[in-house]
N, CA and C atoms as an extended XYZ file, in Angstrom:
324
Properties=species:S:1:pos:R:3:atomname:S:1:resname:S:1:resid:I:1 pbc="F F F"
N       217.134      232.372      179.645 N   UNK     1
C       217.990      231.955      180.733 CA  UNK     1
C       217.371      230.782      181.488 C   UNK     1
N       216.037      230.803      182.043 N   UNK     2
C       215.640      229.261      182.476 CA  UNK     2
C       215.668      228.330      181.281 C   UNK     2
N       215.647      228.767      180.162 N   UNK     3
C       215.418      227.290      179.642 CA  UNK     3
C       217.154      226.912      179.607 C   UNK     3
N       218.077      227.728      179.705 N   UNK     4
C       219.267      227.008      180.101 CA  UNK     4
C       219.614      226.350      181.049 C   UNK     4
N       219.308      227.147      181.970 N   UNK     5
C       219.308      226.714      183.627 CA  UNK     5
C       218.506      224.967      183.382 C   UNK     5
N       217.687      224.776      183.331 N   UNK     6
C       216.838      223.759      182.835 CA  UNK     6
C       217.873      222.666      182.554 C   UNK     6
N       218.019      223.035      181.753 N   UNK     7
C       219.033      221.663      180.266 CA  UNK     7
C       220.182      221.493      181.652 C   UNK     7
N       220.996      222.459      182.112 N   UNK     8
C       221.801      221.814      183.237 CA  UNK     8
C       221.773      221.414      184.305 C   UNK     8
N       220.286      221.222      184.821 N   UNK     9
C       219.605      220.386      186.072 CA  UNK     9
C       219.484      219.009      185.587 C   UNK     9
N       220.276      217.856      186.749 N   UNK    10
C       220.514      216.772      185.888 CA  UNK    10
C       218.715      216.298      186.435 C   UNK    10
N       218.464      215.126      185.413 N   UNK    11
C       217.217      214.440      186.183 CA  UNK    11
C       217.167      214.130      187.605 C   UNK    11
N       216.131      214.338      188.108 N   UNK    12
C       216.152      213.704      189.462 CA  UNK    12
C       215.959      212.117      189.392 C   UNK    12
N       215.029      211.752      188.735 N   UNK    13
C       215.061      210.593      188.705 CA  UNK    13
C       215.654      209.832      187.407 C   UNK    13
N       216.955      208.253      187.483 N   UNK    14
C       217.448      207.855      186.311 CA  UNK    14
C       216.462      207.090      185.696 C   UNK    14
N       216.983      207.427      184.325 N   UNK    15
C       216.278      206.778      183.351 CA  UNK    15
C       216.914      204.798      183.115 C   UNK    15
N       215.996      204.781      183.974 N   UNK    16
C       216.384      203.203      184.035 CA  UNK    16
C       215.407      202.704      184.390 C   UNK    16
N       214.560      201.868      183.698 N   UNK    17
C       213.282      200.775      183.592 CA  UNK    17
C       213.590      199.763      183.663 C   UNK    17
N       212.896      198.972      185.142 N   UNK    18
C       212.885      197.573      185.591 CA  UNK    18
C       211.794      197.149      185.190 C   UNK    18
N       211.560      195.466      184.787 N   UNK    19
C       211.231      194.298      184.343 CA  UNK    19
C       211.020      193.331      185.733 C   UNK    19
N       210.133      192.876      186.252 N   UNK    20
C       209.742      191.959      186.794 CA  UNK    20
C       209.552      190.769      186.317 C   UNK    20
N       210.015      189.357      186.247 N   UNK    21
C       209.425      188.284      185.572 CA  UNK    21
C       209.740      186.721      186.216 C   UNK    21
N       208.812      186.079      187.210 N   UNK    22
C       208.520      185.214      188.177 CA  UNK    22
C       208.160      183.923      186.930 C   UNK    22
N       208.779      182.532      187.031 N   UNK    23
C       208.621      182.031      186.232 CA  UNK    23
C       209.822      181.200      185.158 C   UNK    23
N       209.780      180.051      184.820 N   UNK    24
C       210.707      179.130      184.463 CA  UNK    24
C       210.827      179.284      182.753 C   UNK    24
N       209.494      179.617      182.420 N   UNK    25
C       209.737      179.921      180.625 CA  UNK    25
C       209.676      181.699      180.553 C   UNK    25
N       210.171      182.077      179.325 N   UNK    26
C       210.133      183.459      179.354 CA  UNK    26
C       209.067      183.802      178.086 C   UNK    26
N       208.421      183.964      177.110 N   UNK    27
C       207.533      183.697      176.597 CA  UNK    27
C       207.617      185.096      175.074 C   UNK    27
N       207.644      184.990      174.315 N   UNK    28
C       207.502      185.925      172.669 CA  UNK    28
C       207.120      187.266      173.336 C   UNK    28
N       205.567      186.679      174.102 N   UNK    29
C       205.032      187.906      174.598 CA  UNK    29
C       205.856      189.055      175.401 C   UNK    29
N       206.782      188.136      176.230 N   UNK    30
C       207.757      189.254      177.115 CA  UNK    30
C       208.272      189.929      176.434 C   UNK    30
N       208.901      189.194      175.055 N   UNK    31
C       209.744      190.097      174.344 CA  UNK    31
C       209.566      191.001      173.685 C   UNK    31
N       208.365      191.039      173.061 N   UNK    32
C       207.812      192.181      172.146 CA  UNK    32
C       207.647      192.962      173.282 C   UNK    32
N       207.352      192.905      174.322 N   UNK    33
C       206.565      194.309      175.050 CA  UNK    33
C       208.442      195.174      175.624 C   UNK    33
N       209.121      194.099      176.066 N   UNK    34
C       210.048      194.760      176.619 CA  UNK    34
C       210.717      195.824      175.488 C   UNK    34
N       210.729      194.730      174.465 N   UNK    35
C       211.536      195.555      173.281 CA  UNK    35
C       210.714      196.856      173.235 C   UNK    35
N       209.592      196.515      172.874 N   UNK    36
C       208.488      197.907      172.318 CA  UNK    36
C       209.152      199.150      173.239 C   UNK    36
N       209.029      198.925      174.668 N   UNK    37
C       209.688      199.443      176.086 CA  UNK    37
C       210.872      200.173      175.402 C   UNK    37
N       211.608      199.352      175.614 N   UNK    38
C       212.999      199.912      174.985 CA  UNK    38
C       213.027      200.877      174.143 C   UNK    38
N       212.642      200.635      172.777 N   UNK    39
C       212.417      201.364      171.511 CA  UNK    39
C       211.891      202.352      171.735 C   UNK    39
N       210.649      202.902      172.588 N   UNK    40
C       209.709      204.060      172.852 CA  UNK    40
C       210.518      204.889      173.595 C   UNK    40
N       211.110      204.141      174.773 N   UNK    41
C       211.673      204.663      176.183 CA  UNK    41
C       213.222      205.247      175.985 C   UNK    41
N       213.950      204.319      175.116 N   UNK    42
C       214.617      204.375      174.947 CA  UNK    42
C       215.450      205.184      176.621 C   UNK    42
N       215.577      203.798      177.498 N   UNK    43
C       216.523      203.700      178.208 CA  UNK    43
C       217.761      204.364      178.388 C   UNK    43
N       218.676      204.419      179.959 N   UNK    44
C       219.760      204.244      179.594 CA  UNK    44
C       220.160      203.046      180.649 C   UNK    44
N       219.024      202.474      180.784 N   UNK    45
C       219.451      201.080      181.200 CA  UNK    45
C       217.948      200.328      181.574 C   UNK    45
N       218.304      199.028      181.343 N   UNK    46
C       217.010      198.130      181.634 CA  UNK    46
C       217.018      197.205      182.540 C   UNK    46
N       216.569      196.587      183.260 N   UNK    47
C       217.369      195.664      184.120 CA  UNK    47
C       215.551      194.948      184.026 C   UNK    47
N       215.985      193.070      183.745 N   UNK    48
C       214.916      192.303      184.386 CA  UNK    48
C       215.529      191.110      185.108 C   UNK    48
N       214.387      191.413      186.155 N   UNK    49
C       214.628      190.974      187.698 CA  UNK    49
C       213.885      189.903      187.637 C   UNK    49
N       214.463      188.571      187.906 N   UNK    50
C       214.212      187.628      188.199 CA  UNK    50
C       214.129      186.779      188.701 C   UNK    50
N       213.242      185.512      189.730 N   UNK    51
C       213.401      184.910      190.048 CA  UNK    51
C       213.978      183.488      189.889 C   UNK    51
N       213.533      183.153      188.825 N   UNK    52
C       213.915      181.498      188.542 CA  UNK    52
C       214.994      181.551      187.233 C   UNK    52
N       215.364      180.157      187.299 N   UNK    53
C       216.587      180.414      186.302 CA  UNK    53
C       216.461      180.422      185.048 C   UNK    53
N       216.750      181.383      183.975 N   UNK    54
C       216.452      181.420      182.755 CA  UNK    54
C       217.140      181.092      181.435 C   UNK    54
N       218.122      180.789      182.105 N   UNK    55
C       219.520      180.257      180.921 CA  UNK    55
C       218.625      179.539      180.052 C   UNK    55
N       219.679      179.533      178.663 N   UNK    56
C       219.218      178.900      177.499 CA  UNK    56
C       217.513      179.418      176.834 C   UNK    56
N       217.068      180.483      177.541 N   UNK    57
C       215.675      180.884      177.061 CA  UNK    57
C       215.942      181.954      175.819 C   UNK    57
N       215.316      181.380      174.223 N   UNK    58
C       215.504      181.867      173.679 CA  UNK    58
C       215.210      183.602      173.377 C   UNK    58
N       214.125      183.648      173.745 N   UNK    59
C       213.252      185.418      173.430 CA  UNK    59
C       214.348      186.660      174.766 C   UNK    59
N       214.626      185.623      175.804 N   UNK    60
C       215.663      186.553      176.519 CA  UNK    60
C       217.460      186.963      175.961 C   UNK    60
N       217.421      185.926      175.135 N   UNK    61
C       219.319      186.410      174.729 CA  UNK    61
C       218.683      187.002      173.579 C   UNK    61
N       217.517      187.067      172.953 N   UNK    62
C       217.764      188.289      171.905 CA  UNK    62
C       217.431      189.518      172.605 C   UNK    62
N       216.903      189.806      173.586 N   UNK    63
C       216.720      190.710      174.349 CA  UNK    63
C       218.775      191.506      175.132 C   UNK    63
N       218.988      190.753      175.559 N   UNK    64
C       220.644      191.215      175.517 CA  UNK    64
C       221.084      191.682      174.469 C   UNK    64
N       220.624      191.914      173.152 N   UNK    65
C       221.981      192.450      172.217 CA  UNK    65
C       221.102      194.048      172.545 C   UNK    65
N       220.516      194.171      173.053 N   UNK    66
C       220.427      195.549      173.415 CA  UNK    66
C       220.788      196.452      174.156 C   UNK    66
N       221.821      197.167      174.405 N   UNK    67
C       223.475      197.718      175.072 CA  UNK    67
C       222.829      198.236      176.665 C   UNK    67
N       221.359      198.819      176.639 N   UNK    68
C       221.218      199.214      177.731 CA  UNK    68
C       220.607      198.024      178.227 C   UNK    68
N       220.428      196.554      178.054 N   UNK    69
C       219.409      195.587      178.681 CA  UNK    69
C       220.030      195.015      180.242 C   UNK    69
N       219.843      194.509      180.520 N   UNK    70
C       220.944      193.260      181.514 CA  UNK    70
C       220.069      192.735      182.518 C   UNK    70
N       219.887      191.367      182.772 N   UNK    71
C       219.189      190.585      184.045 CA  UNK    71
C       219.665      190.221      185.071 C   UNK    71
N       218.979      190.477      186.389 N   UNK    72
C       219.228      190.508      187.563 CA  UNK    72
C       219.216      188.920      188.066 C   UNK    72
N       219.313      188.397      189.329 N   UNK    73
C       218.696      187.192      189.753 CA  UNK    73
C       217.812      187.622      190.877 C   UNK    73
N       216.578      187.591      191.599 N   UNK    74
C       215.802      188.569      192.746 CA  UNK    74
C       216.722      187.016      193.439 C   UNK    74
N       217.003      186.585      194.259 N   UNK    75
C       217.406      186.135      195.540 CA  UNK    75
C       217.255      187.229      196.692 C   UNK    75
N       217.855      186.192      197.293 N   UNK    76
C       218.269      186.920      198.938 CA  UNK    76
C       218.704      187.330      199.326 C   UNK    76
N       220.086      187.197      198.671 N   UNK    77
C       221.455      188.345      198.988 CA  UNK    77
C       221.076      189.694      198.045 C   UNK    77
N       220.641      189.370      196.640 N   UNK    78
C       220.234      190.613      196.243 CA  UNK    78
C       219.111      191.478      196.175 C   UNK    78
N       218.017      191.023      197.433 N   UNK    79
C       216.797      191.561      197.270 CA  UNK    79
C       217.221      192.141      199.331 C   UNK    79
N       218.119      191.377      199.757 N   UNK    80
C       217.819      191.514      201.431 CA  UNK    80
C       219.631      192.067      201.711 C   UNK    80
N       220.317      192.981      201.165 N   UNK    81
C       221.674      192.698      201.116 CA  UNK    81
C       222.546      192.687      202.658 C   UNK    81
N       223.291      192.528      202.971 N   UNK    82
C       224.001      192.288      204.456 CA  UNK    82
C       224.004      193.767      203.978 C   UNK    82
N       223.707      194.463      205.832 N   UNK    83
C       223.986      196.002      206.348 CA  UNK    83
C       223.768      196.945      204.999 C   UNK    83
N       222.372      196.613      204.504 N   UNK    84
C       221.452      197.550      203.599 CA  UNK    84
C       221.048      198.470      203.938 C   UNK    84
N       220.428      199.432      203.547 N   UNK    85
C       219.882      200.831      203.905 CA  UNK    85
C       219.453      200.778      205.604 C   UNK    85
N       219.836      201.516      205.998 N   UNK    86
C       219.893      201.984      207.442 CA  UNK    86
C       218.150      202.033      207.977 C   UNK    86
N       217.786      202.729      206.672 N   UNK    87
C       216.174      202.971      207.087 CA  UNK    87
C       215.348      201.982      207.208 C   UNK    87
N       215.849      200.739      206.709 N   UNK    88
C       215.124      200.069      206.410 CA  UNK    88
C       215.291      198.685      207.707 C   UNK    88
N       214.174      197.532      207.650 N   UNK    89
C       214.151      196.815      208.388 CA  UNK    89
C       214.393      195.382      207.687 C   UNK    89
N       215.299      194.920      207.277 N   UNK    90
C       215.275      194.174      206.339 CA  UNK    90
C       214.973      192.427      206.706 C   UNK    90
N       215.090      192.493      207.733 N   UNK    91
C       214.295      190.885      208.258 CA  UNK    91
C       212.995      191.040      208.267 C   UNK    91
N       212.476      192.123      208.580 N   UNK    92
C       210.470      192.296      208.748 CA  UNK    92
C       211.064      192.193      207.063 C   UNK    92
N       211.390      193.231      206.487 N   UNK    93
C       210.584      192.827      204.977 CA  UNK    93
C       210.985      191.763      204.389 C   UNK    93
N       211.840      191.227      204.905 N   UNK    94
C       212.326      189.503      204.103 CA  UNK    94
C       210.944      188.476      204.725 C   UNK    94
N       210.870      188.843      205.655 N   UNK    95
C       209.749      188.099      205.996 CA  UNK    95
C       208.265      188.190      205.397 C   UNK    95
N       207.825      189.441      205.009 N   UNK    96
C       207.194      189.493      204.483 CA  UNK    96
C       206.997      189.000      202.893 C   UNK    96
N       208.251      189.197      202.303 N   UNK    97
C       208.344      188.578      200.949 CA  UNK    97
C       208.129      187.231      200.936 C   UNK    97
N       208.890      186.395      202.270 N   UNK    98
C       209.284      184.646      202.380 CA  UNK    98
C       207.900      184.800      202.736 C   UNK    98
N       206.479      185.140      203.030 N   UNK    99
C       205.206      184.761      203.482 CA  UNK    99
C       204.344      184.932      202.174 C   UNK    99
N       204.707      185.394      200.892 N   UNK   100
C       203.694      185.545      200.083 CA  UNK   100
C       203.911      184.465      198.779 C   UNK   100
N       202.653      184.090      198.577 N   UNK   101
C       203.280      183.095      197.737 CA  UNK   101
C       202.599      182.901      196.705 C   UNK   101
N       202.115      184.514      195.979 N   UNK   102
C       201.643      184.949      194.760 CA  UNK   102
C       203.221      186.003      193.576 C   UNK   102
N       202.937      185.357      192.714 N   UNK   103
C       203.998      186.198      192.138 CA  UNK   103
C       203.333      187.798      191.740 C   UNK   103
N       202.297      187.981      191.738 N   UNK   104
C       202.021      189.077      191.874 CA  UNK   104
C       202.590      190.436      193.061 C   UNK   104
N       201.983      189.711      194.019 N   UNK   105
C       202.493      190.264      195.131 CA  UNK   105
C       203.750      190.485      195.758 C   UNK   105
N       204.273      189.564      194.955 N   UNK   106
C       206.176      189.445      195.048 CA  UNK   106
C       206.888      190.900      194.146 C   UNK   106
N       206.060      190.539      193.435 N   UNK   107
C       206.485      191.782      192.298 CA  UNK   107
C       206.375      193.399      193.005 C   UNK   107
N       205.369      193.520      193.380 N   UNK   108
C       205.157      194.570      194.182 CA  UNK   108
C       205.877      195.037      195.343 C   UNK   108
């Protein structure tokens, strides 16, 4: 009986793996690891979040024929959204993002 009970508790957390990637070329290397990602993880969704514009980058549109993939743009409207989470303070943390000017730390 628990292991039924079990199987009909949905996850708490979704199975959906984000991609960070700061940067004007997208590089072989991204792609093998994301794919590898994919293939192991096997998703039910992927999302990479990005800053700069990536059109026409080859290693990323082969990355799309994969049904759970899809890329974000990180901006401002979609990183700071008008009347966002209540809890949150979203000019202190926009500010804090507009003050760092490591892509590391952006990522985080």
């Amino acid at each position: 009986m628990t292991t039924q009970r079990a199987a009909e508790t949905p996850d708490p957390i979704p199975n959906h793996v984000h991609f960070v990637w700061y940067g004007t070329g997208f590089p072989l290397l991204n792609r093998i690891a994301i794919e590898s990602a994919l293939a192991v993880c096997r998703p039910d969704r992927a999302t990479l979040w990005h800053a700069d514009p990536l059109d026409g980058q080859p290693h990323l549109k082969a990355l799309r024929r994969w049904p759970a993939f899809e890329t974000r743009r990180m901006d401002a409207a979609t990183l700071f959204p008008a009347g966002g989470a209540a809890s949150l303070d979203d000019a202190a943390l926009r500010r804090v993002y507009d003050g760092v000017a490591s892509h590391v730390s952006r990522s985080n």
